[in-house]
Short mmCIF file of C-alpha atoms in Angstrom, two decimals:
data_model
loop_
_atom_site.label_atom_id
_atom_site.label_comp_id
_atom_site.label_asym_id
_atom_site.label_seq_id
_atom_site.Cartn_x
_atom_site.Cartn_y
_atom_site.Cartn_z
CA MET A 1 0.00 0.00 0.00
CA ASP A 2 1.44 3.35 -1.01
CA ALA A 3 0.54 6.95 -0.16
CA LEU A 4 -2.16 7.10 -2.83
CA ASP A 5 -3.87 3.98 -1.47
CA ARG A 6 -3.88 5.48 2.01
CA LEU A 7 -5.44 8.72 0.76
CA ALA A 8 -7.92 7.04 -1.58
CA GLU A 9 -10.88 6.85 0.80
CA PRO A 10 -10.85 10.43 2.13
CA GLY A 11 -9.78 11.74 -1.26
CA LEU A 12 -12.62 10.06 -3.13
CA ASP A 13 -15.10 11.17 -0.50
CA LEU A 14 -14.08 14.79 -1.06
CA LEU A 15 -14.06 14.39 -4.82
CA ARG A 16 -17.57 12.96 -4.81
CA ARG A 17 -18.68 16.24 -3.25
CA VAL A 18 -16.58 18.17 -5.76
CA ASP A 19 -18.14 16.28 -8.68
CA ARG A 20 -21.66 17.00 -7.41
CA LEU A 21 -20.97 20.71 -7.02
CA ILE A 22 -19.36 21.25 -10.41
CA ALA A 23 -21.68 18.94 -12.36
CA ALA A 24 -24.32 21.65 -12.73
CA GLY A 25 -21.91 24.41 -13.67
CA VAL A 26 -18.55 26.06 -13.10
CA PRO A 27 -17.73 29.78 -13.02
CA GLU A 28 -17.18 31.09 -16.54
CA GLY A 29 -13.52 31.43 -17.47
CA HIS A 30 -12.29 29.20 -14.64
CA ARG A 31 -9.05 27.34 -15.36
CA VAL A 32 -10.78 24.00 -14.83
CA TRP A 33 -12.69 24.29 -18.12
CA PRO A 34 -9.84 23.34 -20.50
CA LEU A 35 -8.88 20.50 -18.17
CA LEU A 36 -12.43 19.14 -18.17
CA ARG A 37 -12.58 19.39 -21.95
CA ARG A 38 -9.32 17.55 -22.33
CA MET A 39 -9.91 14.80 -19.80
CA GLN A 40 -13.62 14.38 -20.57
CA VAL A 41 -14.19 13.14 -17.03
CA LEU A 42 -14.90 14.57 -13.60
CA PRO A 43 -12.02 14.45 -11.10
CA GLY A 44 -13.56 11.76 -8.91
CA ASP A 45 -13.96 9.35 -11.83
CA ALA A 46 -10.47 10.24 -13.10
CA VAL A 47 -8.88 9.37 -9.76
CA ARG A 48 -10.88 6.16 -9.40
CA GLY A 49 -9.56 5.01 -12.77
CA PHE A 50 -5.99 5.89 -11.86
CA LEU A 51 -6.15 3.96 -8.59
CA ASP A 52 -6.16 0.71 -10.59
CA LEU A 53 -2.68 1.45 -11.99
CA HIS A 54 0.14 -0.11 -9.95
CA PRO A 55 3.85 -0.36 -10.77
CA ALA A 56 4.44 -3.89 -9.45
CA PRO A 57 2.75 -5.82 -12.31
CA LEU A 58 4.69 -3.80 -14.89
CA ALA A 59 7.99 -4.31 -13.08
CA GLY A 60 7.18 -8.03 -12.83
CA ALA A 61 6.50 -8.15 -16.56
CA GLY A 62 9.92 -6.63 -17.23
CA HIS A 63 11.61 -9.27 -15.08
CA ALA A 64 9.66 -12.05 -16.82
CA VAL A 65 10.70 -10.84 -20.26
CA ARG A 66 14.35 -10.70 -19.23
CA ARG A 67 14.17 -14.30 -18.05
CA LEU A 68 13.23 -15.29 -21.60
CA ILE A 69 16.52 -13.90 -22.88
CA ARG A 70 18.44 -16.73 -21.20
CA GLY A 71 16.69 -19.22 -23.47
CA TYR A 72 17.77 -17.28 -26.54
CA ASP A 73 21.32 -17.19 -25.19
CA ASP A 74 21.29 -20.99 -24.88
CA VAL A 75 20.10 -21.38 -28.47
CA SER A 76 22.74 -18.95 -29.72
CA ALA A 77 25.44 -20.86 -27.85
CA ALA A 78 24.31 -24.11 -29.48
CA LEU A 79 24.43 -22.52 -32.93
CA THR A 80 28.02 -21.37 -32.46
CA ASP A 81 29.34 -24.93 -32.10
CA SER A 82 31.77 -25.76 -34.89
CA VAL A 83 30.63 -28.02 -37.76
CA LEU A 84 32.91 -30.99 -38.50
CA TRP A 85 31.83 -31.45 -42.09
CA SER A 86 32.29 -29.61 -45.37
CA GLY A 87 30.87 -29.25 -48.83
CA PRO A 88 27.88 -27.40 -50.33
CA ALA A 89 25.51 -28.60 -47.62
CA ALA A 90 27.85 -27.42 -44.89
CA THR A 91 28.20 -24.06 -46.62
CA ALA A 92 24.41 -23.66 -46.91
CA TYR A 93 24.03 -24.66 -43.29
CA GLY A 94 26.66 -22.14 -42.25
CA GLN A 95 24.84 -19.37 -44.09
CA GLN A 96 21.53 -20.26 -42.47
CA ARG A 97 23.16 -20.56 -39.07
CA ALA A 98 24.78 -17.13 -39.38
CA ALA A 99 21.44 -15.60 -40.43
CA LEU A 100 19.66 -17.23 -37.51
CA LEU A 101 22.30 -15.99 -35.08
CA ARG A 102 21.84 -12.45 -36.42
CA HIS A 103 18.07 -12.80 -36.08
CA LEU A 104 18.33 -14.11 -32.54
CA ASP A 105 20.90 -11.79 -31.02
CA GLU A 106 22.63 -9.17 -33.12
CA GLY A 107 21.71 -5.58 -32.51
CA PRO A 108 18.54 -3.83 -31.37
CA GLU A 109 16.43 -5.26 -34.22
CA SER A 110 17.14 -8.88 -33.25
CA LEU A 111 14.77 -10.94 -31.12
CA VAL A 112 16.92 -10.44 -28.04
CA GLY A 113 17.16 -6.73 -28.82
CA ARG A 114 13.39 -6.45 -28.99
CA LEU A 115 13.00 -8.43 -25.75
CA GLU A 116 15.41 -6.08 -24.01
CA SER A 117 13.47 -3.09 -25.34
CA THR A 118 10.18 -4.60 -24.20
CA ALA A 119 11.59 -5.15 -20.72
CA GLY A 120 12.95 -1.60 -20.69
CA TYR A 121 9.58 -0.23 -21.71
CA ALA A 122 7.89 -2.16 -18.91
CA ASP A 123 10.40 -0.74 -16.44
CA ALA A 124 9.82 2.78 -17.74
CA LEU A 125 6.07 2.37 -17.40
CA ALA A 126 6.49 1.06 -13.85
CA ASP A 127 8.55 4.13 -12.97
CA TRP A 128 5.93 6.35 -14.61
CA VAL A 129 3.12 4.77 -12.59
CA GLU A 130 5.07 5.05 -9.35
CA GLY A 131 5.96 8.69 -9.93
CA SER A 132 2.47 9.62 -11.10
CA ARG A 133 0.83 7.95 -8.11
CA LEU A 134 3.16 9.87 -5.78
CA ALA A 135 2.37 13.17 -7.50
CA LEU A 136 -1.37 12.49 -7.30
CA ALA A 137 -1.07 11.51 -3.63
CA ARG A 138 0.71 14.78 -2.85
CA THR A 139 -2.02 16.73 -4.62
CA LEU A 140 -4.78 14.90 -2.76
CA ALA A 141 -3.00 15.51 0.54
CA ASP A 142 -2.80 19.22 -0.25
CA VAL A 143 -6.44 19.60 -1.26
CA LEU A 144 -7.71 17.55 1.69
CA ARG A 145 -6.23 20.06 4.13
CA SER A 146 -7.08 23.13 2.06
CA ALA A 147 -9.58 25.87 2.81
CA GLU A 148 -11.39 24.91 -0.39
CA ALA A 149 -12.03 21.44 0.99
CA VAL A 150 -13.62 22.90 4.11
CA ALA A 151 -15.86 25.10 1.96
CA VAL A 152 -16.83 22.19 -0.29
CA VAL A 153 -17.78 19.93 2.64
CA ALA A 154 -19.77 22.73 4.26
CA ALA A 155 -21.60 23.59 1.03
CA ALA A 156 -22.37 19.99 0.12
CA THR A 157 -23.63 19.26 3.64
CA ALA A 158 -25.68 22.41 4.08
CA THR A 159 -27.27 22.89 0.70
CA GLY A 160 -26.90 19.68 -1.25
CA PRO A 161 -25.97 19.78 -4.92
CA PRO A 162 -26.69 22.94 -6.92
CA THR A 163 -29.34 22.98 -9.59
CA ARG A 164 -29.03 24.10 -13.17
CA LEU A 165 -31.03 27.17 -12.28
CA THR A 166 -28.36 28.25 -9.76
CA PRO A 167 -25.14 26.75 -11.20
CA VAL A 168 -22.68 28.87 -9.24
CA GLY A 169 -23.87 28.29 -5.72
CA PRO A 170 -21.94 28.12 -2.43
CA GLY A 171 -18.77 26.08 -2.67
CA VAL A 172 -18.83 25.71 -6.46
CA ALA A 173 -15.82 27.96 -7.04
CA ASP A 174 -13.92 26.06 -4.35
CA ALA A 175 -14.90 22.74 -5.91
CA ALA A 176 -13.73 23.99 -9.30
CA GLU A 177 -10.36 24.92 -7.82
CA ILE A 178 -9.93 21.46 -6.31
CA ALA A 179 -11.00 19.87 -9.58
CA ALA A 180 -8.44 21.94 -11.48
CA ARG A 181 -5.60 20.90 -9.20
CA VAL A 182 -6.46 17.22 -9.41
CA LEU A 183 -7.05 17.17 -13.17
CA ALA A 184 -3.87 19.17 -13.80
CA VAL A 185 -1.66 16.56 -12.14
CA LEU A 186 -3.43 13.78 -14.04
CA CYS A 187 -2.92 15.64 -17.32
CA VAL A 188 0.80 15.79 -16.61
CA ALA A 189 0.79 12.07 -15.84
CA TYR A 190 -0.92 11.14 -19.09
CA ASP A 191 1.38 13.46 -21.04
CA GLY A 192 4.24 11.46 -19.56
CA ALA A 193 2.69 8.19 -20.71
CA GLU A 194 2.28 9.50 -24.26
CA THR A 195 5.89 10.68 -24.26
CA LEU A 196 7.08 7.24 -23.18
CA LEU A 197 5.11 5.59 -25.97
CA ARG A 198 6.61 7.91 -28.58
CA GLN A 199 10.12 7.34 -27.25
CA TRP A 200 9.87 3.57 -27.11
CA ALA A 201 7.70 2.87 -30.17
CA PRO A 202 10.62 2.49 -32.62
CA SER A 203 12.29 -0.05 -30.32
CA LEU A 204 9.07 -2.05 -29.99
CA ALA A 205 8.37 -2.44 -33.71
CA GLU A 206 8.20 -5.83 -35.39
CA THR A 207 11.52 -7.45 -36.13
CA ALA A 208 11.84 -9.12 -39.53
CA TRP A 209 13.78 -12.18 -40.54
CA ARG A 210 16.97 -11.14 -42.30
CA PRO A 211 17.88 -13.74 -44.94
CA PRO A 212 21.36 -15.21 -45.35
CA LEU A 213 23.90 -13.03 -47.06
CA ASP A 214 24.00 -15.21 -50.20
CA GLY A 215 20.93 -13.32 -51.48
CA ARG A 216 18.75 -16.39 -52.02
CA PRO A 217 15.06 -16.02 -51.08
CA HIS A 218 14.10 -17.23 -47.62
CA TYR A 219 11.31 -16.57 -45.16
CA ASP A 220 10.67 -12.88 -44.84
CA GLN A 221 7.65 -12.76 -42.57
CA PRO A 222 8.01 -10.35 -39.63
CA THR A 223 8.24 -11.86 -36.19
CA ARG A 224 6.25 -10.23 -33.40
CA VAL A 225 8.12 -9.76 -30.16
CA GLY A 226 6.99 -7.59 -27.23
CA TRP A 227 3.73 -5.76 -26.69
#
């Protein structure tokens, strides 16, 4: 259990009140408007969705992928054993063996290279989740002890949710401020995820079989490795 898990219950309770207050309207020109348009979700729902993201499964996936590399190393070692025969068949075998070794473990576009990239991407995502959860936890801690939170609780308890006829009632501006702070940190988090995907996408592309260097046609179907 991390800081976000510990703050989830009181944080969601406050955000339920925030969602009710801003659902009927927000002060015109408030900074929460562009955040609401971008996220297309109220802050309470946004946080509930984010609570399901945990770094441990992603870190575990990275470790599992790296364990697979040992099997490829064993195959590569077997293919490097010397051949005690000669002739055209031995030459053809040597060409195929060299091509397979390149395909298995030679450079970032090999199978091992793609596995290492996949594991690295999983690690990067785990770090992103951990950092984003910490940032969201800090924001929730701040808003829970803020004056706006006191005003939101008082308004929601005293008057209930506003109506569409009186959209900017007591506590609405305070709720909008809390919503803006929560949605802003989530926007930063999702920007980070999109940046990671752009950075890692080239290293996660399909790797294709590279035929032997003699130029004869061989299998050329791409091999999928990774996510």
